[in-house]
Amino acid sequence: MTHHFDSDVVSAVLRHMNGDHTDDNLLIARAFATEAQGDITEAAMTGFDGDGGVWTYTRDGAASELRVPWPGGPITERPAVRREVVAIYDLACERLGVPARPHA
């Protein structure tokens, strides 16, 4: 059964991702969205649960949703969210052939 995080936790993570990591959201969308013509110009993290993260992205003026499973498998604890988002970011960098920045 999929774990659902408290709304306060989801809100805090989304605020952080969409306030401090807008470029990372765009990178993740470009790496994991299905291939199609046109560049992805906007992306935002819109949710997550114990199975993965959800992003909405815009390509050629049309919005689409993207769900990326957590690389390490299902999670149930708040600290694991950061670990898994970082793992998705690292995979996105690898897929796109761009260097990942160091993580604090």
PDB file of N, CA and C in Angstrom:
ATOM      1  N   MET A   1       0.838  -1.179   0.000  1.00  0.00           N
ATOM      2  CA  MET A   1       0.000   0.000   0.000  1.00  0.00           C
ATOM      3  C   MET A   1       0.888   1.249   0.000  1.00  0.00           C
ATOM      4  N   THR A   2       0.569   2.200  -0.828  1.00  0.00           N
ATOM      5  CA  THR A   2       1.347   3.423  -0.952  1.00  0.00           C
ATOM      6  C   THR A   2       1.230   4.280   0.305  1.00  0.00           C
ATOM      7  N   HIS A   3       2.375   4.753   0.800  1.00  0.00           N
ATOM      8  CA  HIS A   3       2.389   5.655   1.950  1.00  0.00           C
ATOM      9  C   HIS A   3       2.054   7.064   1.480  1.00  0.00           C
ATOM     10  N   HIS A   4       1.201   7.757   2.243  1.00  0.00           N
ATOM     11  CA  HIS A   4       0.865   9.151   1.956  1.00  0.00           C
ATOM     12  C   HIS A   4       1.365  10.015   3.104  1.00  0.00           C
ATOM     13  N   PHE A   5       2.149  11.025   2.769  1.00  0.00           N
ATOM     14  CA  PHE A   5       2.731  11.914   3.766  1.00  0.00           C
ATOM     15  C   PHE A   5       1.716  12.966   4.200  1.00  0.00           C
ATOM     16  N   ASP A   6       1.896  13.484   5.415  1.00  0.00           N
ATOM     17  CA  ASP A   6       1.030  14.556   5.915  1.00  0.00           C
ATOM     18  C   ASP A   6       1.101  15.759   4.974  1.00  0.00           C
ATOM     19  N   SER A   7       0.010  16.483   4.889  1.00  0.00           N
ATOM     20  CA  SER A   7      -0.049  17.629   3.979  1.00  0.00           C
ATOM     21  C   SER A   7       0.989  18.689   4.324  1.00  0.00           C
ATOM     22  N   ASP A   8       1.338  18.844   5.600  1.00  0.00           N
ATOM     23  CA  ASP A   8       2.375  19.815   5.990  1.00  0.00           C
ATOM     24  C   ASP A   8       3.732  19.432   5.412  1.00  0.00           C
ATOM     25  N   VAL A   9       4.035  18.142   5.405  1.00  0.00           N
ATOM     26  CA  VAL A   9       5.301  17.657   4.851  1.00  0.00           C
ATOM     27  C   VAL A   9       5.316  17.875   3.347  1.00  0.00           C
ATOM     28  N   VAL A  10       4.245  17.513   2.678  1.00  0.00           N
ATOM     29  CA  VAL A  10       4.163  17.695   1.222  1.00  0.00           C
ATOM     30  C   VAL A  10       4.304  19.175   0.875  1.00  0.00           C
ATOM     31  N   SER A  11       3.585  20.036   1.574  1.00  0.00           N
ATOM     32  CA  SER A  11       3.652  21.477   1.297  1.00  0.00           C
ATOM     33  C   SER A  11       5.063  22.030   1.471  1.00  0.00           C
ATOM     34  N   ALA A  12       5.737  21.599   2.539  1.00  0.00           N
ATOM     35  CA  ALA A  12       7.094  22.089   2.804  1.00  0.00           C
ATOM     36  C   ALA A  12       8.066  21.644   1.714  1.00  0.00           C
ATOM     37  N   VAL A  13       7.985  20.389   1.304  1.00  0.00           N
ATOM     38  CA  VAL A  13       8.880  19.881   0.263  1.00  0.00           C
ATOM     39  C   VAL A  13       8.600  20.594  -1.062  1.00  0.00           C
ATOM     40  N   LEU A  14       7.331  20.736  -1.418  1.00  0.00           N
ATOM     41  CA  LEU A  14       6.998  21.402  -2.687  1.00  0.00           C
ATOM     42  C   LEU A  14       7.434  22.858  -2.672  1.00  0.00           C
ATOM     43  N   ARG A  15       7.248  23.541  -1.546  1.00  0.00           N
ATOM     44  CA  ARG A  15       7.688  24.938  -1.431  1.00  0.00           C
ATOM     45  C   ARG A  15       9.200  25.028  -1.647  1.00  0.00           C
ATOM     46  N   HIS A  16       9.939  24.116  -1.048  1.00  0.00           N
ATOM     47  CA  HIS A  16      11.397  24.099  -1.188  1.00  0.00           C
ATOM     48  C   HIS A  16      11.806  23.793  -2.634  1.00  0.00           C
ATOM     49  N   MET A  17      11.237  22.749  -3.203  1.00  0.00           N
ATOM     50  CA  MET A  17      11.606  22.359  -4.573  1.00  0.00           C
ATOM     51  C   MET A  17      11.251  23.437  -5.589  1.00  0.00           C
ATOM     52  N   ASN A  18      10.091  24.051  -5.435  1.00  0.00           N
ATOM     53  CA  ASN A  18       9.641  25.037  -6.416  1.00  0.00           C
ATOM     54  C   ASN A  18      10.161  26.440  -6.134  1.00  0.00           C
ATOM     55  N   GLY A  19      10.730  26.641  -4.948  1.00  0.00           N
ATOM     56  CA  GLY A  19      11.330  27.929  -4.620  1.00  0.00           C
ATOM     57  C   GLY A  19      12.835  27.932  -4.808  1.00  0.00           C
ATOM     58  N   ASP A  20      13.479  26.830  -4.438  1.00  0.00           N
ATOM     59  CA  ASP A  20      14.949  26.772  -4.448  1.00  0.00           C
ATOM     60  C   ASP A  20      15.539  25.889  -5.537  1.00  0.00           C
ATOM     61  N   HIS A  21      14.739  25.068  -6.175  1.00  0.00           N
ATOM     62  CA  HIS A  21      15.287  24.100  -7.125  1.00  0.00           C
ATOM     63  C   HIS A  21      14.528  24.086  -8.454  1.00  0.00           C
ATOM     64  N   THR A  22      14.191  25.255  -8.943  1.00  0.00           N
ATOM     65  CA  THR A  22      13.440  25.326 -10.205  1.00  0.00           C
ATOM     66  C   THR A  22      14.240  24.728 -11.358  1.00  0.00           C
ATOM     67  N   ASP A  23      15.537  24.963 -11.387  1.00  0.00           N
ATOM     68  CA  ASP A  23      16.367  24.388 -12.452  1.00  0.00           C
ATOM     69  C   ASP A  23      16.424  22.861 -12.351  1.00  0.00           C
ATOM     70  N   ASP A  24      16.433  22.335 -11.130  1.00  0.00           N
ATOM     71  CA  ASP A  24      16.441  20.886 -10.941  1.00  0.00           C
ATOM     72  C   ASP A  24      15.133  20.273 -11.441  1.00  0.00           C
ATOM     73  N   ASN A  25      14.010  20.938 -11.171  1.00  0.00           N
ATOM     74  CA  ASN A  25      12.721  20.454 -11.659  1.00  0.00           C
ATOM     75  C   ASN A  25      12.726  20.372 -13.185  1.00  0.00           C
ATOM     76  N   LEU A  26      13.261  21.382 -13.826  1.00  0.00           N
ATOM     77  CA  LEU A  26      13.334  21.407 -15.286  1.00  0.00           C
ATOM     78  C   LEU A  26      14.237  20.287 -15.800  1.00  0.00           C
ATOM     79  N   LEU A  27      15.350  20.092 -15.157  1.00  0.00           N
ATOM     80  CA  LEU A  27      16.285  19.024 -15.530  1.00  0.00           C
ATOM     81  C   LEU A  27      15.622  17.646 -15.393  1.00  0.00           C
ATOM     82  N   ILE A  28      14.914  17.433 -14.300  1.00  0.00           N
ATOM     83  CA  ILE A  28      14.227  16.157 -14.075  1.00  0.00           C
ATOM     84  C   ILE A  28      13.176  15.924 -15.150  1.00  0.00           C
ATOM     85  N   ALA A  29      12.385  16.947 -15.453  1.00  0.00           N
ATOM     86  CA  ALA A  29      11.358  16.794 -16.485  1.00  0.00           C
ATOM     87  C   ALA A  29      11.982  16.483 -17.839  1.00  0.00           C
ATOM     88  N   ARG A  30      13.045  17.179 -18.182  1.00  0.00           N
ATOM     89  CA  ARG A  30      13.701  16.929 -19.471  1.00  0.00           C
ATOM     90  C   ARG A  30      14.290  15.521 -19.553  1.00  0.00           C
ATOM     91  N   ALA A  31      14.747  15.012 -18.427  1.00  0.00           N
ATOM     92  CA  ALA A  31      15.373  13.682 -18.424  1.00  0.00           C
ATOM     93  C   ALA A  31      14.360  12.538 -18.429  1.00  0.00           C
ATOM     94  N   PHE A  32      13.220  12.727 -17.797  1.00  0.00           N
ATOM     95  CA  PHE A  32      12.301  11.607 -17.598  1.00  0.00           C
ATOM     96  C   PHE A  32      11.014  11.680 -18.414  1.00  0.00           C
ATOM     97  N   ALA A  33      10.698  12.828 -18.979  1.00  0.00           N
ATOM     98  CA  ALA A  33       9.478  12.917 -19.792  1.00  0.00           C
ATOM     99  C   ALA A  33       9.655  12.122 -21.076  1.00  0.00           C
ATOM    100  N   THR A  34       8.550  11.637 -21.604  1.00  0.00           N
ATOM    101  CA  THR A  34       8.629  10.900 -22.861  1.00  0.00           C
ATOM    102  C   THR A  34       9.162  11.823 -23.940  1.00  0.00           C
ATOM    103  N   GLU A  35       9.917  11.247 -24.832  1.00  0.00           N
ATOM    104  CA  GLU A  35      10.504  12.039 -25.909  1.00  0.00           C
ATOM    105  C   GLU A  35       9.418  12.510 -26.867  1.00  0.00           C
ATOM    106  N   ALA A  36       9.508  13.766 -27.221  1.00  0.00           N
ATOM    107  CA  ALA A  36       8.585  14.368 -28.188  1.00  0.00           C
ATOM    108  C   ALA A  36       9.261  15.602 -28.752  1.00  0.00           C
ATOM    109  N   GLN A  37       8.706  16.110 -29.801  1.00  0.00           N
ATOM    110  CA  GLN A  37       9.239  17.335 -30.398  1.00  0.00           C
ATOM    111  C   GLN A  37       8.990  18.507 -29.462  1.00  0.00           C
ATOM    112  N   GLY A  38       9.920  19.435 -29.437  1.00  0.00           N
ATOM    113  CA  GLY A  38       9.762  20.640 -28.641  1.00  0.00           C
ATOM    114  C   GLY A  38      10.483  20.544 -27.315  1.00  0.00           C
ATOM    115  N   ASP A  39      10.928  21.686 -26.862  1.00  0.00           N
ATOM    116  CA  ASP A  39      11.677  21.769 -25.617  1.00  0.00           C
ATOM    117  C   ASP A  39      10.737  21.954 -24.438  1.00  0.00           C
ATOM    118  N   ILE A  40      11.081  21.353 -23.323  1.00  0.00           N
ATOM    119  CA  ILE A  40      10.342  21.573 -22.079  1.00  0.00           C
ATOM    120  C   ILE A  40      10.813  22.906 -21.514  1.00  0.00           C
ATOM    121  N   THR A  41       9.882  23.815 -21.309  1.00  0.00           N
ATOM    122  CA  THR A  41      10.227  25.176 -20.916  1.00  0.00           C
ATOM    123  C   THR A  41       9.912  25.502 -19.459  1.00  0.00           C
ATOM    124  N   GLU A  42       9.055  24.717 -18.835  1.00  0.00           N
ATOM    125  CA  GLU A  42       8.700  24.941 -17.437  1.00  0.00           C
ATOM    126  C   GLU A  42       8.479  23.598 -16.768  1.00  0.00           C
ATOM    127  N   ALA A  43       8.779  23.544 -15.469  1.00  0.00           N
ATOM    128  CA  ALA A  43       8.507  22.334 -14.700  1.00  0.00           C
ATOM    129  C   ALA A  43       8.401  22.703 -13.229  1.00  0.00           C
ATOM    130  N   ALA A  44       7.529  22.010 -12.533  1.00  0.00           N
ATOM    131  CA  ALA A  44       7.352  22.204 -11.095  1.00  0.00           C
ATOM    132  C   ALA A  44       7.002  20.859 -10.471  1.00  0.00           C
ATOM    133  N   MET A  45       7.511  20.640  -9.272  1.00  0.00           N
ATOM    134  CA  MET A  45       7.113  19.454  -8.528  1.00  0.00           C
ATOM    135  C   MET A  45       5.736  19.735  -7.947  1.00  0.00           C
ATOM    136  N   THR A  46       4.794  18.832  -8.181  1.00  0.00           N
ATOM    137  CA  THR A  46       3.416  19.072  -7.764  1.00  0.00           C
ATOM    138  C   THR A  46       2.921  18.100  -6.705  1.00  0.00           C
ATOM    139  N   GLY A  47       3.713  17.088  -6.403  1.00  0.00           N
ATOM    140  CA  GLY A  47       3.301  16.149  -5.379  1.00  0.00           C
ATOM    141  C   GLY A  47       4.264  14.991  -5.241  1.00  0.00           C
ATOM    142  N   PHE A  48       4.016  14.164  -4.259  1.00  0.00           N
ATOM    143  CA  PHE A  48       4.786  12.933  -4.062  1.00  0.00           C
ATOM    144  C   PHE A  48       4.076  12.085  -3.027  1.00  0.00           C
ATOM    145  N   ASP A  49       4.397  10.825  -3.056  1.00  0.00           N
ATOM    146  CA  ASP A  49       3.924   9.891  -2.042  1.00  0.00           C
ATOM    147  C   ASP A  49       5.047   8.903  -1.796  1.00  0.00           C
ATOM    148  N   GLY A  50       4.750   7.825  -1.138  1.00  0.00           N
ATOM    149  CA  GLY A  50       5.783   6.856  -0.807  1.00  0.00           C
ATOM    150  C   GLY A  50       6.370   6.117  -1.983  1.00  0.00           C
ATOM    151  N   ASP A  51       5.724   6.214  -3.156  1.00  0.00           N
ATOM    152  CA  ASP A  51       6.204   5.504  -4.332  1.00  0.00           C
ATOM    153  C   ASP A  51       6.981   6.358  -5.326  1.00  0.00           C
ATOM    154  N   GLY A  52       6.816   7.686  -5.277  1.00  0.00           N
ATOM    155  CA  GLY A  52       7.532   8.523  -6.236  1.00  0.00           C
ATOM    156  C   GLY A  52       7.107   9.973  -6.202  1.00  0.00           C
ATOM    157  N   GLY A  53       7.771  10.758  -7.038  1.00  0.00           N
ATOM    158  CA  GLY A  53       7.485  12.181  -7.146  1.00  0.00           C
ATOM    159  C   GLY A  53       6.696  12.488  -8.404  1.00  0.00           C
ATOM    160  N   VAL A  54       5.989  13.613  -8.381  1.00  0.00           N
ATOM    161  CA  VAL A  54       5.160  14.034  -9.505  1.00  0.00           C
ATOM    162  C   VAL A  54       5.558  15.454  -9.889  1.00  0.00           C
ATOM    163  N   TRP A  55       5.756  15.654 -11.190  1.00  0.00           N
ATOM    164  CA  TRP A  55       6.085  16.958 -11.741  1.00  0.00           C
ATOM    165  C   TRP A  55       5.095  17.285 -12.858  1.00  0.00           C
ATOM    166  N   THR A  56       4.785  18.555 -13.002  1.00  0.00           N
ATOM    167  CA  THR A  56       4.037  19.036 -14.160  1.00  0.00           C
ATOM    168  C   THR A  56       5.024  19.828 -14.993  1.00  0.00           C
ATOM    169  N   TYR A  57       5.011  19.601 -16.293  1.00  0.00           N
ATOM    170  CA  TYR A  57       5.929  20.318 -17.174  1.00  0.00           C
ATOM    171  C   TYR A  57       5.177  20.844 -18.377  1.00  0.00           C
ATOM    172  N   THR A  58       5.776  21.859 -19.018  1.00  0.00           N
ATOM    173  CA  THR A  58       5.171  22.482 -20.192  1.00  0.00           C
ATOM    174  C   THR A  58       6.085  22.298 -21.384  1.00  0.00           C
ATOM    175  N   ARG A  59       5.497  21.784 -22.470  1.00  0.00           N
ATOM    176  CA  ARG A  59       6.210  21.616 -23.735  1.00  0.00           C
ATOM    177  C   ARG A  59       5.298  22.161 -24.826  1.00  0.00           C
ATOM    178  N   ASP A  60       5.819  23.109 -25.601  1.00  0.00           N
ATOM    179  CA  ASP A  60       5.035  23.720 -26.684  1.00  0.00           C
ATOM    180  C   ASP A  60       3.698  24.247 -26.184  1.00  0.00           C
ATOM    181  N   GLY A  61       3.707  24.835 -25.002  1.00  0.00           N
ATOM    182  CA  GLY A  61       2.501  25.445 -24.451  1.00  0.00           C
ATOM    183  C   GLY A  61       1.513  24.480 -23.827  1.00  0.00           C
ATOM    184  N   ALA A  62       1.786  23.181 -23.870  1.00  0.00           N
ATOM    185  CA  ALA A  62       0.871  22.192 -23.305  1.00  0.00           C
ATOM    186  C   ALA A  62       1.457  21.592 -22.026  1.00  0.00           C
ATOM    187  N   ALA A  63       0.646  21.532 -20.995  1.00  0.00           N
ATOM    188  CA  ALA A  63       1.081  20.961 -19.719  1.00  0.00           C
ATOM    189  C   ALA A  63       0.860  19.452 -19.708  1.00  0.00           C
ATOM    190  N   SER A  64       1.810  18.739 -19.114  1.00  0.00           N
ATOM    191  CA  SER A  64       1.716  17.292 -18.951  1.00  0.00           C
ATOM    192  C   SER A  64       2.205  16.934 -17.559  1.00  0.00           C
ATOM    193  N   GLU A  65       1.799  15.771 -17.098  1.00  0.00           N
ATOM    194  CA  GLU A  65       2.231  15.297 -15.792  1.00  0.00           C
ATOM    195  C   GLU A  65       3.235  14.168 -15.953  1.00  0.00           C
ATOM    196  N   LEU A  66       4.198  14.138 -15.057  1.00  0.00           N
ATOM    197  CA  LEU A  66       5.270  13.155 -15.068  1.00  0.00           C
ATOM    198  C   LEU A  66       5.377  12.553 -13.672  1.00  0.00           C
ATOM    199  N   ARG A  67       5.364  11.251 -13.594  1.00  0.00           N
ATOM    200  CA  ARG A  67       5.581  10.567 -12.317  1.00  0.00           C
ATOM    201  C   ARG A  67       6.874   9.774 -12.423  1.00  0.00           C
ATOM    202  N   VAL A  68       7.767   9.975 -11.442  1.00  0.00           N
ATOM    203  CA  VAL A  68       9.051   9.281 -11.421  1.00  0.00           C
ATOM    204  C   VAL A  68       9.120   8.467 -10.120  1.00  0.00           C
ATOM    205  N   PRO A  69       9.259   7.156 -10.239  1.00  0.00           N
ATOM    206  CA  PRO A  69       9.368   6.331  -9.019  1.00  0.00           C
ATOM    207  C   PRO A  69      10.668   6.633  -8.277  1.00  0.00           C
ATOM    208  N   TRP A  70      10.617   6.498  -6.976  1.00  0.00           N
ATOM    209  CA  TRP A  70      11.836   6.685  -6.190  1.00  0.00           C
ATOM    210  C   TRP A  70      12.841   5.609  -6.572  1.00  0.00           C
ATOM    211  N   PRO A  71      14.071   6.003  -6.882  1.00  0.00           N
ATOM    212  CA  PRO A  71      15.084   5.024  -7.299  1.00  0.00           C
ATOM    213  C   PRO A  71      15.366   3.943  -6.256  1.00  0.00           C
ATOM    214  N   GLY A  72      15.278   4.297  -4.983  1.00  0.00           N
ATOM    215  CA  GLY A  72      15.572   3.336  -3.920  1.00  0.00           C
ATOM    216  C   GLY A  72      14.389   2.492  -3.495  1.00  0.00           C
ATOM    217  N   GLY A  73      13.254   2.666  -4.152  1.00  0.00           N
ATOM    218  CA  GLY A  73      12.052   1.922  -3.792  1.00  0.00           C
ATOM    219  C   GLY A  73      11.153   2.740  -2.876  1.00  0.00           C
ATOM    220  N   PRO A  74      10.031   2.170  -2.465  1.00  0.00           N
ATOM    221  CA  PRO A  74       9.064   2.887  -1.641  1.00  0.00           C
ATOM    222  C   PRO A  74       9.667   3.418  -0.338  1.00  0.00           C
ATOM    223  N   ILE A  75       9.139   4.565   0.105  1.00  0.00           N
ATOM    224  CA  ILE A  75       9.602   5.207   1.335  1.00  0.00           C
ATOM    225  C   ILE A  75       8.415   5.525   2.240  1.00  0.00           C
ATOM    226  N   THR A  76       8.707   5.715   3.522  1.00  0.00           N
ATOM    227  CA  THR A  76       7.657   6.063   4.489  1.00  0.00           C
ATOM    228  C   THR A  76       8.085   7.176   5.440  1.00  0.00           C
ATOM    229  N   GLU A  77       9.338   7.574   5.402  1.00  0.00           N
ATOM    230  CA  GLU A  77       9.860   8.566   6.346  1.00  0.00           C
ATOM    231  C   GLU A  77      10.219   9.872   5.639  1.00  0.00           C
ATOM    232  N   ARG A  78       9.980  10.990   6.300  1.00  0.00           N
ATOM    233  CA  ARG A  78      10.249  12.307   5.730  1.00  0.00           C
ATOM    234  C   ARG A  78      11.694  12.480   5.257  1.00  0.00           C
ATOM    235  N   PRO A  79      12.727  12.086   6.023  1.00  0.00           N
ATOM    236  CA  PRO A  79      14.103  12.277   5.551  1.00  0.00           C
ATOM    237  C   PRO A  79      14.415  11.528   4.251  1.00  0.00           C
ATOM    238  N   ALA A  80      13.701  10.468   3.986  1.00  0.00           N
ATOM    239  CA  ALA A  80      13.940   9.701   2.764  1.00  0.00           C
ATOM    240  C   ALA A  80      13.505  10.463   1.519  1.00  0.00           C
ATOM    241  N   VAL A  81      12.606  11.419   1.670  1.00  0.00           N
ATOM    242  CA  VAL A  81      12.154  12.199   0.510  1.00  0.00           C
ATOM    243  C   VAL A  81      13.340  12.944  -0.095  1.00  0.00           C
ATOM    244  N   ARG A  82      14.114  13.618   0.728  1.00  0.00           N
ATOM    245  CA  ARG A  82      15.277  14.357   0.221  1.00  0.00           C
ATOM    246  C   ARG A  82      16.248  13.409  -0.471  1.00  0.00           C
ATOM    247  N   ARG A  83      16.527  12.299   0.173  1.00  0.00           N
ATOM    248  CA  ARG A  83      17.465  11.323  -0.400  1.00  0.00           C
ATOM    249  C   ARG A  83      17.004  10.873  -1.782  1.00  0.00           C
ATOM    250  N   GLU A  84      15.737  10.600  -1.924  1.00  0.00           N
ATOM    251  CA  GLU A  84      15.221  10.095  -3.192  1.00  0.00           C
ATOM    252  C   GLU A  84      15.123  11.183  -4.258  1.00  0.00           C
ATOM    253  N   VAL A  85      14.789  12.402  -3.869  1.00  0.00           N
ATOM    254  CA  VAL A  85      14.778  13.497  -4.851  1.00  0.00           C
ATOM    255  C   VAL A  85      16.193  13.741  -5.359  1.00  0.00           C
ATOM    256  N   VAL A  86      17.164  13.703  -4.459  1.00  0.00           N
ATOM    257  CA  VAL A  86      18.563  13.852  -4.872  1.00  0.00           C
ATOM    258  C   VAL A  86      18.961  12.716  -5.820  1.00  0.00           C
ATOM    259  N   ALA A  87      18.517  11.510  -5.536  1.00  0.00           N
ATOM    260  CA  ALA A  87      18.833  10.376  -6.416  1.00  0.00           C
ATOM    261  C   ALA A  87      18.200  10.567  -7.798  1.00  0.00           C
ATOM    262  N   ILE A  88      16.982  11.093  -7.855  1.00  0.00           N
ATOM    263  CA  ILE A  88      16.344  11.381  -9.145  1.00  0.00           C
ATOM    264  C   ILE A  88      17.125  12.454  -9.884  1.00  0.00           C
ATOM    265  N   TYR A  89      17.540  13.498  -9.166  1.00  0.00           N
ATOM    266  CA  TYR A  89      18.350  14.557  -9.775  1.00  0.00           C
ATOM    267  C   TYR A  89      19.643  13.977 -10.363  1.00  0.00           C
ATOM    268  N   ASP A  90      20.327  13.132  -9.595  1.00  0.00           N
ATOM    269  CA  ASP A  90      21.574  12.533 -10.080  1.00  0.00           C
ATOM    270  C   ASP A  90      21.331  11.678 -11.327  1.00  0.00           C
ATOM    271  N   LEU A  91      20.252  10.914 -11.337  1.00  0.00           N
ATOM    272  CA  LEU A  91      19.911  10.115 -12.520  1.00  0.00           C
ATOM    273  C   LEU A  91      19.588  11.008 -13.717  1.00  0.00           C
ATOM    274  N   ALA A  92      18.906  12.117 -13.462  1.00  0.00           N
ATOM    275  CA  ALA A  92      18.580  13.056 -14.542  1.00  0.00           C
ATOM    276  C   ALA A  92      19.860  13.621 -15.154  1.00  0.00           C
ATOM    277  N   CYS A  93      20.800  13.993 -14.306  1.00  0.00           N
ATOM    278  CA  CYS A  93      22.084  14.507 -14.808  1.00  0.00           C
ATOM    279  C   CYS A  93      22.785  13.448 -15.653  1.00  0.00           C
ATOM    280  N   GLU A  94      22.779  12.220 -15.171  1.00  0.00           N
ATOM    281  CA  GLU A  94      23.415  11.129 -15.896  1.00  0.00           C
ATOM    282  C   GLU A  94      22.747  10.917 -17.261  1.00  0.00           C
ATOM    283  N   ARG A  95      21.418  10.895 -17.273  1.00  0.00           N
ATOM    284  CA  ARG A  95      20.688  10.696 -18.531  1.00  0.00           C
ATOM    285  C   ARG A  95      20.967  11.796 -19.545  1.00  0.00           C
ATOM    286  N   LEU A  96      21.115  13.036 -19.047  1.00  0.00           N
ATOM    287  CA  LEU A  96      21.312  14.175 -19.941  1.00  0.00           C
ATOM    288  C   LEU A  96      22.783  14.474 -20.205  1.00  0.00           C
ATOM    289  N   GLY A  97      23.669  13.772 -19.511  1.00  0.00           N
ATOM    290  CA  GLY A  97      25.089  13.967 -19.714  1.00  0.00           C
ATOM    291  C   GLY A  97      25.605  15.298 -19.193  1.00  0.00           C
ATOM    292  N   VAL A  98      24.991  15.768 -18.089  1.00  0.00           N
ATOM    293  CA  VAL A  98      25.455  17.019 -17.481  1.00  0.00           C
ATOM    294  C   VAL A  98      26.033  16.704 -16.103  1.00  0.00           C
ATOM    295  N   PRO A  99      27.042  17.447 -15.690  1.00  0.00           N
ATOM    296  CA  PRO A  99      27.633  17.179 -14.376  1.00  0.00           C
ATOM    297  C   PRO A  99      26.658  17.551 -13.247  1.00  0.00           C
ATOM    298  N   ALA A 100      26.558  16.689 -12.268  1.00  0.00           N
ATOM    299  CA  ALA A 100      25.727  16.980 -11.089  1.00  0.00           C
ATOM    300  C   ALA A 100      26.529  17.836 -10.144  1.00  0.00           C
ATOM    301  N   ARG A 101      25.859  18.760  -9.487  1.00  0.00           N
ATOM    302  CA  ARG A 101      26.560  19.576  -8.483  1.00  0.00           C
ATOM    303  C   ARG A 101      26.692  18.757  -7.200  1.00  0.00           C
ATOM    304  N   PRO A 102      27.666  19.081  -6.377  1.00  0.00           N
ATOM    305  CA  PRO A 102      27.833  18.357  -5.103  1.00  0.00           C
ATOM    306  C   PRO A 102      26.625  18.583  -4.197  1.00  0.00           C
ATOM    307  N   HIS A 103      26.319  17.606  -3.369  1.00  0.00           N
ATOM    308  CA  HIS A 103      25.196  17.720  -2.437  1.00  0.00           C
ATOM    309  C   HIS A 103      25.720  17.965  -1.038  1.00  0.00           C
ATOM    310  N   ALA A 104      25.049  18.869  -0.356  1.00  0.00           N
ATOM    311  CA  ALA A 104      25.460  19.211   1.022  1.00  0.00           C
ATOM    312  C   ALA A 104      25.019  18.162   1.997  1.00  0.00           C
TER     313      ALA A 104
END
